[in-house]
Tab-separated table of C-alpha atoms and ligand atoms in Angstrom:
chain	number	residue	atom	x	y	z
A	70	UNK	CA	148.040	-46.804	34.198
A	71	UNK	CA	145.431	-44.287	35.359
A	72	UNK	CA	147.012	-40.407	35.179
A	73	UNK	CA	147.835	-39.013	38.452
A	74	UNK	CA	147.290	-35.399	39.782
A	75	UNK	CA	151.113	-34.597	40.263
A	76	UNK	CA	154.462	-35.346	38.911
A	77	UNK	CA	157.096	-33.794	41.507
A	78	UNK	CA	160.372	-33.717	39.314
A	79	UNK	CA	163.422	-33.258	41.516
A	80	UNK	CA	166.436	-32.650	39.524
A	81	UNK	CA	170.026	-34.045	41.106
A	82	UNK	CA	173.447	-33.929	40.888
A	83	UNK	CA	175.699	-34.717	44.529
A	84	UNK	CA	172.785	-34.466	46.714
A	85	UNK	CA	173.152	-37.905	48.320
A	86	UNK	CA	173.147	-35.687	51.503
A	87	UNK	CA	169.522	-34.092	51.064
A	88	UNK	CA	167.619	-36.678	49.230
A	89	UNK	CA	166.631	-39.087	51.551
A	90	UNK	CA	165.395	-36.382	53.893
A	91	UNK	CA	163.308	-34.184	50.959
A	92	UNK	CA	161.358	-37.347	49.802
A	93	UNK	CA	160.751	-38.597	53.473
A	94	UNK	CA	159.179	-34.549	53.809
A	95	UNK	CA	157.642	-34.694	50.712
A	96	UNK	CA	155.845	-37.977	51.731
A	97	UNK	CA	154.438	-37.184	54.400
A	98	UNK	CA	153.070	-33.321	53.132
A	99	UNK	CA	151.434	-34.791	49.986
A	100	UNK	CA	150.038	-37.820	51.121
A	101	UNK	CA	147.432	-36.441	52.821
A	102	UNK	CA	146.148	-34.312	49.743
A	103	UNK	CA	146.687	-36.446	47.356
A	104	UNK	CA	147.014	-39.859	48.290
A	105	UNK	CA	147.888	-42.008	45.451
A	106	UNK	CA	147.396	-39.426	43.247
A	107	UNK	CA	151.296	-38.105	43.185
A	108	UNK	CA	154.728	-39.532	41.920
A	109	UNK	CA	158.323	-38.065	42.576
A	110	UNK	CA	160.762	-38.079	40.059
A	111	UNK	CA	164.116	-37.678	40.670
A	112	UNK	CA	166.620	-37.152	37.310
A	113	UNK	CA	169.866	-37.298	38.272
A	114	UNK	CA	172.570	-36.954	35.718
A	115	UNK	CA	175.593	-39.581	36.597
A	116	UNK	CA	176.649	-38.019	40.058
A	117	UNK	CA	179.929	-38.700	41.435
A	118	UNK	CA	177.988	-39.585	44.526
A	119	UNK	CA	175.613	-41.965	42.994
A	120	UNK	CA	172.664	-39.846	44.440
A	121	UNK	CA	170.813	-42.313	41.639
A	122	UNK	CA	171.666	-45.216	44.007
A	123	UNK	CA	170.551	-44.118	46.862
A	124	UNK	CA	167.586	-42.608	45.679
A	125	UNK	CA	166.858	-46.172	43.525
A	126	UNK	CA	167.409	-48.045	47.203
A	127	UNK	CA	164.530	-45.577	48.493
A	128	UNK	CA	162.029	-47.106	46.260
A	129	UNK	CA	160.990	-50.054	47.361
A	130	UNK	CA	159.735	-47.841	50.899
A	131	UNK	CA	158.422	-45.023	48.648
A	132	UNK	CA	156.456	-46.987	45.998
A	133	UNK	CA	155.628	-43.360	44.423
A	134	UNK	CA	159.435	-42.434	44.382
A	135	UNK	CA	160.627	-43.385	40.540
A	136	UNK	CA	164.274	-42.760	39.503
A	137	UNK	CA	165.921	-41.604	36.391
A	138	UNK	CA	170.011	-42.112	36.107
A	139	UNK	CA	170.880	-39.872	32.585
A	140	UNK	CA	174.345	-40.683	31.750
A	141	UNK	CA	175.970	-38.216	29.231
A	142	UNK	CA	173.999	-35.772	29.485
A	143	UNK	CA	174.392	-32.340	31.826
A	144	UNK	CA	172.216	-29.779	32.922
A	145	UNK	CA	169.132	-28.725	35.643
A	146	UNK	CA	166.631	-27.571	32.883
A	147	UNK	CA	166.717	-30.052	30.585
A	148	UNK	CA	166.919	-33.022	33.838
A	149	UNK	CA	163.348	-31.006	34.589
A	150	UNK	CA	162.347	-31.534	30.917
A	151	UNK	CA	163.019	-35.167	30.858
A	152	UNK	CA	161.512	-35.854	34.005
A	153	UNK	CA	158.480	-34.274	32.701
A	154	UNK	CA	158.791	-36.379	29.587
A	155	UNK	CA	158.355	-39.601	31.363
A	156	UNK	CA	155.925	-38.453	34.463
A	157	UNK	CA	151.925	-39.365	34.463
A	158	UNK	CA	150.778	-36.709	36.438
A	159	UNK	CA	148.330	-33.598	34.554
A	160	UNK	CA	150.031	-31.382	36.588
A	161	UNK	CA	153.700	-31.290	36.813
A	162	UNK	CA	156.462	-29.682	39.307
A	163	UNK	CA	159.889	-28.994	40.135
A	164	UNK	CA	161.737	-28.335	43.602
A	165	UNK	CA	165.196	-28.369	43.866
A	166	UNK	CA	167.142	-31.348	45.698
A	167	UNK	CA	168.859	-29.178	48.691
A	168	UNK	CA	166.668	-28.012	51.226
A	169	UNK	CA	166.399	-24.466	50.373
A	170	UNK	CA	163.472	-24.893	48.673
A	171	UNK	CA	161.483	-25.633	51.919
A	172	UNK	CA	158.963	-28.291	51.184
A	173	UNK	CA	156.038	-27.242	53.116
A	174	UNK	CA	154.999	-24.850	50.244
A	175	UNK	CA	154.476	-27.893	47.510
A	176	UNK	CA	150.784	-27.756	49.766
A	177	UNK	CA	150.249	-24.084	49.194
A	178	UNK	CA	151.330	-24.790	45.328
A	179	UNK	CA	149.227	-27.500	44.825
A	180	UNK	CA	146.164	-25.633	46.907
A	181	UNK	CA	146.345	-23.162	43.981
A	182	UNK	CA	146.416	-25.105	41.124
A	183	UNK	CA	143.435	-27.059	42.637
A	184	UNK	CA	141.944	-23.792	42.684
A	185	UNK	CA	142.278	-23.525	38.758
A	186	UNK	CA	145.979	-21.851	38.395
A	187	UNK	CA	147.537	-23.023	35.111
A	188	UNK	CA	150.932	-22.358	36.848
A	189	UNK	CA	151.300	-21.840	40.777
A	190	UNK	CA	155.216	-20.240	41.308
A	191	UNK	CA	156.562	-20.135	44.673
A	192	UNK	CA	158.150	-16.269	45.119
A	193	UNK	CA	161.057	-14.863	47.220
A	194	UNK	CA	159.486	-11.712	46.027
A	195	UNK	CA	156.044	-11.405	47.747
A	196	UNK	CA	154.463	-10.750	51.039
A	197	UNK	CA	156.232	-13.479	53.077
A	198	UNK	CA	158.747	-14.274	50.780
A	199	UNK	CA	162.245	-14.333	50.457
A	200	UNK	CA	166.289	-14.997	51.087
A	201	UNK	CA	168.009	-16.135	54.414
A	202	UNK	CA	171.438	-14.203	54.585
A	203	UNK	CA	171.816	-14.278	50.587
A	204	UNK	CA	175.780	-12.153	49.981
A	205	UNK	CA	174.806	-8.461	48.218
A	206	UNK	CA	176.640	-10.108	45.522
A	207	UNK	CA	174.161	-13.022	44.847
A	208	UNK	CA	170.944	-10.530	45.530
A	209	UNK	CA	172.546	-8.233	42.821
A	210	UNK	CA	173.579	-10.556	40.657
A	211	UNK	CA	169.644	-12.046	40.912
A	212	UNK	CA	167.724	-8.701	40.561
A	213	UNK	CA	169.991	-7.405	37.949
A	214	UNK	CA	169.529	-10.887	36.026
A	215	UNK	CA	165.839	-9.926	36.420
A	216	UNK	CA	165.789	-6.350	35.444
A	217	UNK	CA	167.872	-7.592	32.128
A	218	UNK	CA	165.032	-9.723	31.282
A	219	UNK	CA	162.565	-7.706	32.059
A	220	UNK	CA	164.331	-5.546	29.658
A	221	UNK	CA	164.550	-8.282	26.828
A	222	UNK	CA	161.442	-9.808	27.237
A	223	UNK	CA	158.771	-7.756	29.729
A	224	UNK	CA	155.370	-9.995	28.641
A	225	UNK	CA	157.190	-13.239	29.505
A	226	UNK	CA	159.659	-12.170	32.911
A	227	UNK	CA	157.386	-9.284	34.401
A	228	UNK	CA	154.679	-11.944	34.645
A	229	UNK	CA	155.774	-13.235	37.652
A	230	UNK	CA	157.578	-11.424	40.807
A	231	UNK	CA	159.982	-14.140	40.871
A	232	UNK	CA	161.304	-15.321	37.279
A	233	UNK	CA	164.170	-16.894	38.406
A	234	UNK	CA	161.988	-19.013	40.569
A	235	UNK	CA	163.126	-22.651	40.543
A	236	UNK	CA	160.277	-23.770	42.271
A	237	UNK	CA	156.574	-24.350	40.994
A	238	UNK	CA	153.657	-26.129	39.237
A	239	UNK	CA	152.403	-26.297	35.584
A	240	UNK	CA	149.537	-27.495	34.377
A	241	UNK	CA	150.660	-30.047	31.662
A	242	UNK	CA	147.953	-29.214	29.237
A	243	UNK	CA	149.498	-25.247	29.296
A	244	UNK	CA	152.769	-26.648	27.828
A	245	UNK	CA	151.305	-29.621	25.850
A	246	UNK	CA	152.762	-29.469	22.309
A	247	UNK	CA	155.093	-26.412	23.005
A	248	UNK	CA	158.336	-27.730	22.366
A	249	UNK	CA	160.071	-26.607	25.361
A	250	UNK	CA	164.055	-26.049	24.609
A	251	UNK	CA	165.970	-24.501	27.536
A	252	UNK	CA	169.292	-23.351	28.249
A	253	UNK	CA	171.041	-23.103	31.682
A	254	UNK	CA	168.582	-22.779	35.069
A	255	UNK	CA	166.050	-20.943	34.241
A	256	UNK	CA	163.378	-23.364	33.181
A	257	UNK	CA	160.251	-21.056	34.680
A	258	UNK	CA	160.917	-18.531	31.906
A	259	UNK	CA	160.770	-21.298	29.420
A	260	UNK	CA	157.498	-22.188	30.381
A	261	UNK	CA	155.856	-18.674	30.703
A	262	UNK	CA	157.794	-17.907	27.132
A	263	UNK	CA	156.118	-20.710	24.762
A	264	UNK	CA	153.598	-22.668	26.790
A	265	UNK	CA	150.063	-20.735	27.333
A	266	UNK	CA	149.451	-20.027	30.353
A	267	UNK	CA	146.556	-17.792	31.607
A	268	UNK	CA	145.874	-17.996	35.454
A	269	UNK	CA	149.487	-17.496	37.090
A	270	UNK	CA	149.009	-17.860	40.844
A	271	UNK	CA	151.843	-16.693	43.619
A	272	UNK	CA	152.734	-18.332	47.143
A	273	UNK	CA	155.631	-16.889	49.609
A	274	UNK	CA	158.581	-19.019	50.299
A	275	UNK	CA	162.156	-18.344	51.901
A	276	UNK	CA	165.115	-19.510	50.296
A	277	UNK	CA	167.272	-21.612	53.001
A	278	UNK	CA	170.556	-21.626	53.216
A	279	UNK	CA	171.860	-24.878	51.878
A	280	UNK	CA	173.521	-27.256	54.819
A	281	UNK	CA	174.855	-30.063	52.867
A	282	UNK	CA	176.741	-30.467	49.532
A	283	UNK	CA	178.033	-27.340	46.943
A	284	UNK	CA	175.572	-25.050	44.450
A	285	UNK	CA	176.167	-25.853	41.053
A	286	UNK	CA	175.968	-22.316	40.240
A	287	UNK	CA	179.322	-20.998	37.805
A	288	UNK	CA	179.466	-18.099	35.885
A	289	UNK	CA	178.600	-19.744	32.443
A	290	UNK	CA	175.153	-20.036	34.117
A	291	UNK	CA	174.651	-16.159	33.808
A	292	UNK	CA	176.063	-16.651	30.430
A	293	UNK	CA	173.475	-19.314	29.291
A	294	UNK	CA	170.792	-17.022	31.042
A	295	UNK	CA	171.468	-14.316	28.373
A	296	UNK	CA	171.431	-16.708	25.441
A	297	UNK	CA	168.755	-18.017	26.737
A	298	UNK	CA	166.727	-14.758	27.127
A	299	UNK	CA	168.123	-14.223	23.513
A	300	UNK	CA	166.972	-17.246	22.140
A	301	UNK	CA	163.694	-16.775	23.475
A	302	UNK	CA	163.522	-13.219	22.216
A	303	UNK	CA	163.640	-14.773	18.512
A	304	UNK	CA	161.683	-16.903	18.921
A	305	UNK	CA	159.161	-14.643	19.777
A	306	UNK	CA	159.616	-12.883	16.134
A	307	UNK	CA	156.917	-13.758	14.449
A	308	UNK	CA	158.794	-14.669	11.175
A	309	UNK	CA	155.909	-16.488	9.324
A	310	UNK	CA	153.823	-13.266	9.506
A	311	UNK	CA	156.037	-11.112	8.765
A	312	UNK	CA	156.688	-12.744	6.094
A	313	UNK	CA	152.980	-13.072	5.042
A	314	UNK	CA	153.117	-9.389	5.612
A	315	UNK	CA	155.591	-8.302	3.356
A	316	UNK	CA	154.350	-10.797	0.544
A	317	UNK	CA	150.758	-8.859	0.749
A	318	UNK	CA	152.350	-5.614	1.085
A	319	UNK	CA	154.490	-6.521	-2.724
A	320	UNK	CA	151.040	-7.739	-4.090
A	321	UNK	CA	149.436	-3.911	-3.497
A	322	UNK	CA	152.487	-2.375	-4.625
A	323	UNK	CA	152.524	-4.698	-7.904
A	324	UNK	CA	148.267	-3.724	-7.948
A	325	UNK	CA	148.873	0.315	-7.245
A	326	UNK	CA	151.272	0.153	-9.692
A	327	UNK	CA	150.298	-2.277	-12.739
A	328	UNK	CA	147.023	-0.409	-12.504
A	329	UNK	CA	148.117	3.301	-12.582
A	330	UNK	CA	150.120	2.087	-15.779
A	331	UNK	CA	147.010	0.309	-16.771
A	332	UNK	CA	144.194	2.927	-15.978
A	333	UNK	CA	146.445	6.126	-16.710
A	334	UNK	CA	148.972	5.427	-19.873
A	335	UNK	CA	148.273	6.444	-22.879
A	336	UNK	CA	148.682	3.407	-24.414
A	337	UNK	CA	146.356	2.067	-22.621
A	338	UNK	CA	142.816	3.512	-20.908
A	339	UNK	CA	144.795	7.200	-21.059
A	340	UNK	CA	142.610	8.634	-17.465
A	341	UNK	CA	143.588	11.520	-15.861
A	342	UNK	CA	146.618	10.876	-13.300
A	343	UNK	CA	144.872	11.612	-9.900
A	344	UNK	CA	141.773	9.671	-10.708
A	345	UNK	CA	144.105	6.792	-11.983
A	346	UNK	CA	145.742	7.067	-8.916
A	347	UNK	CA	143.145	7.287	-6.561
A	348	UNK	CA	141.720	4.229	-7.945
A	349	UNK	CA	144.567	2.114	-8.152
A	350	UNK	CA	145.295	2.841	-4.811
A	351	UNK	CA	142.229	2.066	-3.492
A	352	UNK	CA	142.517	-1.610	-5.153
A	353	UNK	CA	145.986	-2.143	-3.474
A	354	UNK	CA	144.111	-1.134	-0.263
A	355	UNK	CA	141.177	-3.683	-0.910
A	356	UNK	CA	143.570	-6.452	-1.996
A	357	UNK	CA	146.124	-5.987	1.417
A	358	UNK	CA	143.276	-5.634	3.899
A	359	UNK	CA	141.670	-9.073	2.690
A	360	UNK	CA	144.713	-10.524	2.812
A	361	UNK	CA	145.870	-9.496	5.698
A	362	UNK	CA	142.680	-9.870	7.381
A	363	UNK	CA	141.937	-13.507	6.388
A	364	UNK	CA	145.741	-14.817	5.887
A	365	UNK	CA	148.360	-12.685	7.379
A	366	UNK	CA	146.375	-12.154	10.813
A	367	UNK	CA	143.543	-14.590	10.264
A	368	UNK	CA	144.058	-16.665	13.159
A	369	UNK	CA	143.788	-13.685	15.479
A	370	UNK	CA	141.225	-12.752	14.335
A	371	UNK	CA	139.121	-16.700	14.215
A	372	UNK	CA	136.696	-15.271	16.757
A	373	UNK	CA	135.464	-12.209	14.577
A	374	UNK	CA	134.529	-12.731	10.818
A	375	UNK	CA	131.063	-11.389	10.549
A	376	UNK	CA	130.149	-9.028	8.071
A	377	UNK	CA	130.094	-6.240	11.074
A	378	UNK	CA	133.350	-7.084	12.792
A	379	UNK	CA	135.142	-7.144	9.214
A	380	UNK	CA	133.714	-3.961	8.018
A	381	UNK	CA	134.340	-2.755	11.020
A	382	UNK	CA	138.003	-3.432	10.900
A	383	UNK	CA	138.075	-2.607	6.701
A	384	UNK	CA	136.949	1.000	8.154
A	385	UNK	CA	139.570	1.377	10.647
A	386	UNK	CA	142.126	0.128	7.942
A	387	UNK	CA	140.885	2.326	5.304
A	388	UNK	CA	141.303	5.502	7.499
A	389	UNK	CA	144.736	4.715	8.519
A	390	UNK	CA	145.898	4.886	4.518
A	391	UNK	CA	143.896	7.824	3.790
A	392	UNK	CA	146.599	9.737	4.996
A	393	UNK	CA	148.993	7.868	2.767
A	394	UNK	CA	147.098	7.894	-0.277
A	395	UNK	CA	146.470	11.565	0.225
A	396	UNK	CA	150.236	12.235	0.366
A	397	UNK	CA	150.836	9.730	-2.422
A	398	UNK	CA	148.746	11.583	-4.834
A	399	UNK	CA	149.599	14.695	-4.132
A	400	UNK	CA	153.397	14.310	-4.552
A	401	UNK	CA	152.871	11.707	-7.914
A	402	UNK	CA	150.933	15.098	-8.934
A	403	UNK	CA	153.736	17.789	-7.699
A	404	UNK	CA	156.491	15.109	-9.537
A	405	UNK	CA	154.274	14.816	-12.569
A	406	UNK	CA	153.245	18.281	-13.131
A	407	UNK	CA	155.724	20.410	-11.727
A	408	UNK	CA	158.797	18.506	-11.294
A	409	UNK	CA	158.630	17.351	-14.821
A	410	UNK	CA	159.493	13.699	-13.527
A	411	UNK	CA	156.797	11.870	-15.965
A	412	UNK	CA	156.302	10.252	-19.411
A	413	UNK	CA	157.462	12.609	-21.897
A	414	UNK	CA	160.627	13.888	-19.759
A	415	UNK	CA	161.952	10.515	-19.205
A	416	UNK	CA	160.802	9.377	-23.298
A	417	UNK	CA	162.663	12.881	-24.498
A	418	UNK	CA	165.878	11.943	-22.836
A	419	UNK	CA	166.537	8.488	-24.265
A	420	UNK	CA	168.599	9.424	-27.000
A	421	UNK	CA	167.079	7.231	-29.891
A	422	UNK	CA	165.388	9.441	-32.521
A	423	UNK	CA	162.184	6.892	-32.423
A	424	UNK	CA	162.296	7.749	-28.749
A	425	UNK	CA	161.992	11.794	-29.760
A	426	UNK	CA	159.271	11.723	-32.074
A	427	UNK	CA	157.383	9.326	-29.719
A	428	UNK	CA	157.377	11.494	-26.719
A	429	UNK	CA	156.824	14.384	-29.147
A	430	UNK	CA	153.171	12.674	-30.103
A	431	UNK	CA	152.099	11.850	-26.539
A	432	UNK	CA	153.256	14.776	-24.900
A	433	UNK	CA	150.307	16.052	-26.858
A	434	UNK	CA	147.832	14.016	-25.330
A	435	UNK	CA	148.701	13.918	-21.824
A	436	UNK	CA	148.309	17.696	-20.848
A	437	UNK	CA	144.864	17.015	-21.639
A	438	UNK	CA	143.817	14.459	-18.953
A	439	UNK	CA	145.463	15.457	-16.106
B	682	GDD	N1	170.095	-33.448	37.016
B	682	GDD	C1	170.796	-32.362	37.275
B	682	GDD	N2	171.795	-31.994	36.406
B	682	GDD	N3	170.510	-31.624	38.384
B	682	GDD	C2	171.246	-30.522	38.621
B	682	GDD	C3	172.289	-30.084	37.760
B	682	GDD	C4	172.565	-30.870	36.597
B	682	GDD	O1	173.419	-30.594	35.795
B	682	GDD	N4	172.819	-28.930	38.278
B	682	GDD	C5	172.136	-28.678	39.418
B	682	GDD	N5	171.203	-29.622	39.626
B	682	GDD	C6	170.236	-29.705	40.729
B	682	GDD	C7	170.901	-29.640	42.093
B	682	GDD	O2	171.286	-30.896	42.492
B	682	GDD	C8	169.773	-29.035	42.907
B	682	GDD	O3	168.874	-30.022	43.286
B	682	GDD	C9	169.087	-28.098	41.928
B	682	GDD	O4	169.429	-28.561	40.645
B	682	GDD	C10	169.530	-26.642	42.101
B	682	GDD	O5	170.911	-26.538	41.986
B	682	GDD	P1	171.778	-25.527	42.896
B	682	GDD	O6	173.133	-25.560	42.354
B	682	GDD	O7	171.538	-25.782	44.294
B	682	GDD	O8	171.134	-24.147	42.464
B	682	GDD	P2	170.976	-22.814	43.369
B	682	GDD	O9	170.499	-23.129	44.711
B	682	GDD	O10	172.167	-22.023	43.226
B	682	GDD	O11	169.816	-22.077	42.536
B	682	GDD	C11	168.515	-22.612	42.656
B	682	GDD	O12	167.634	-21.701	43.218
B	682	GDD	C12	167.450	-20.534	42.512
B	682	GDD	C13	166.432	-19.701	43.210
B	682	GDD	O13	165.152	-20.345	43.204
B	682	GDD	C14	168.002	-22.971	41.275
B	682	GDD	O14	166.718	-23.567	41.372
B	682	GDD	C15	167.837	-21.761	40.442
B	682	GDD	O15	167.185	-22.082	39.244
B	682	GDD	C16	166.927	-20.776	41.137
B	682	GDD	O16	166.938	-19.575	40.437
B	683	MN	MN1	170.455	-24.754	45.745
């Protein structure tokens, strides 16, 4: 089967009411852009009102109308999902079943992602947009649900003017191998949160009133909103990294200090304390921007290994820890030398009379490298 342009997903549950009247609209707007080039997929999960028959019964006079009947299974985002799963178009959509997402703006969507938009959202929130005769209630309830996740997760929500947007067009090869998991309604921020999408494009649209049948809108929905926010906020932790991160940070502390002991002992090389220092330092600074730069952060950085670009960053890197290895030697030195925290303090104490008349011999030798 060759791919087609769009996959229209149109999630149900009881809307026998409004779905014979938003595919006959939905017809007749896209056929003229796109010809054969479209499908609409409706998921419907089970409804009382066997929306799924109805909407199978339309088939045979929409040939590009396919039906999915999930039984079991609950929920508008991940109907959406699954309708995505099993559509053939490279781009894919979503419009709600009722009415009050008006149609007539799946043209102005699609006119923008045939202008190159990896996603093309239809907004309440700009020029032209917005809500018939929404209750204060509902239009607090919505812009406080957007301030909170603006708040929780600004580069994914402030994106768009209209996150809660149920209403818009991806391209599929912006979410291809993301593994899209969401919770509740709010399926746009799913999308902008772990697919990668560049070129985000904006068209007006009221929000009807809805004429026939109930919103399936409760209170858990707000609820599943904020884990759903939260869940997205983890997932945003880059774990792995930080994980790489703290594994190169042990490896300089393990260098700084194996070769202070090494360099500045007197059972081994014996070198002065500061020049020790300063040395092993300097390794543990070496060893964590290599590894940082080629494991830890490598992939950000694919685009910029020469020579220049790396010595470029080493530079940056090795300006930021002057700092710190200035204040590291000088308070090893003030502990060492004046606060009597070193070798022959901590020897003197153990209480063993091999310990005493070993710290009495190296005490000796000390004073003179520092
Ligand atoms: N398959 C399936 N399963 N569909 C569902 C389910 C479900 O569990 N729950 C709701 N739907 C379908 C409805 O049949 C309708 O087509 C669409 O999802 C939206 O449901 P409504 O209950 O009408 O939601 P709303 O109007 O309050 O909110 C809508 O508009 C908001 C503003 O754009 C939703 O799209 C919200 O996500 C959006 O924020
Ligand atoms: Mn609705």
């Amino acid at each position: 089967m060759p791919p087609l342009r769009l996959s229209l997903v149109i999630p149900t549950y009881n809307e026998s009411k409004n779905i014979g009247e938003l595919v006959e609209r939905l017809t007749a707007l896209l056929d003229p852009p796109l010809g054969e080039g479209y499908e609409l997929v409706v998921v419907d999960d089970d409804s009382p009102d066997r929306t799924w028959e109805l909407a199978e019964s339309m088939t045979a006079r929409y040939p590009k109308l396919r039906v999915l009947r999930r039984q079991g299974e609950r929920g508008l985002s991940t109907a959406v999902i699954r309708g995505w799963q099993m559509a053939r178009g490279e781009v894919l959509a979503v419009i709600d079943a009722d009415l009050q997402h008006p149609p007539e703006a799946t043209v102005a969507l699609w006119g923008e992602i045939a202008r190159g938009a990896d996603l093309a959202v239809a907004s309440r929130h700009v020029e032209g947009g917005g809500v018939s005769n929404w209750s204060a209630v509902r239009r607090v309830l919505s812009r406080g649900a957007q301030l909170f996740g603006l708040l929780l997760l600004p580069s994914v929500v402030g994106r768009v003017t209209d996150p809660m947007s149920g209403y818009f067009m991806i391209r599929r090869s912006a979410i291809a191998g993301h593994t899209m998991n969401p919770l509740g309604y709010k399926i746009l921020i799913e999308v902008l949160g772990r697919g990668k999408v560049r070129w985000i494009a904006e068209v007006p649209y009221v929000f009807r009133e809805r004429t026939q049948g109930e919103s399936k809108v409760t209170w858990r929905l707000y609820v599943e909103y904020l884990r759903h926010l939260w869940r997205l906020r983890v997932s945003r932790i880059p774990i792995e990294r930080f994980i790489r991160f703290a594994l190169v940070g042990s490896s300089g502390v393990v260098i700084d200090m194996g070769l202070l002991y090494l360099l500045s002992d007197p059972h081994t090389l014996g070198w002065g304390l500061t020049r020790s220092k300063l040395i092993a330092s300097e390794m543990a600074i070496l060893n964590n921007f290599l590894w940082n730069d080629v494991w830890t952060f490598g992939d950000l950085v694919v685009d910029q290994t020469g020579m220049r670009a790396r010595g470029m960053r080493l530079l940056k890197f090795q300006l930021i820890c002057l700092s710190g290895l200035f204040l590291n030697t000088v308070l090893l030195n003030v502990q060492f030398n004046y606060l009597g925290m070193n070798r022959t303090s901590k020897r003197a104490n153990s209480s063993s009379a091999f310990a005493k008349m070993r710290s009495r011999r190296i005490h000796g030798c000390l004073v003179g490298y520092v």
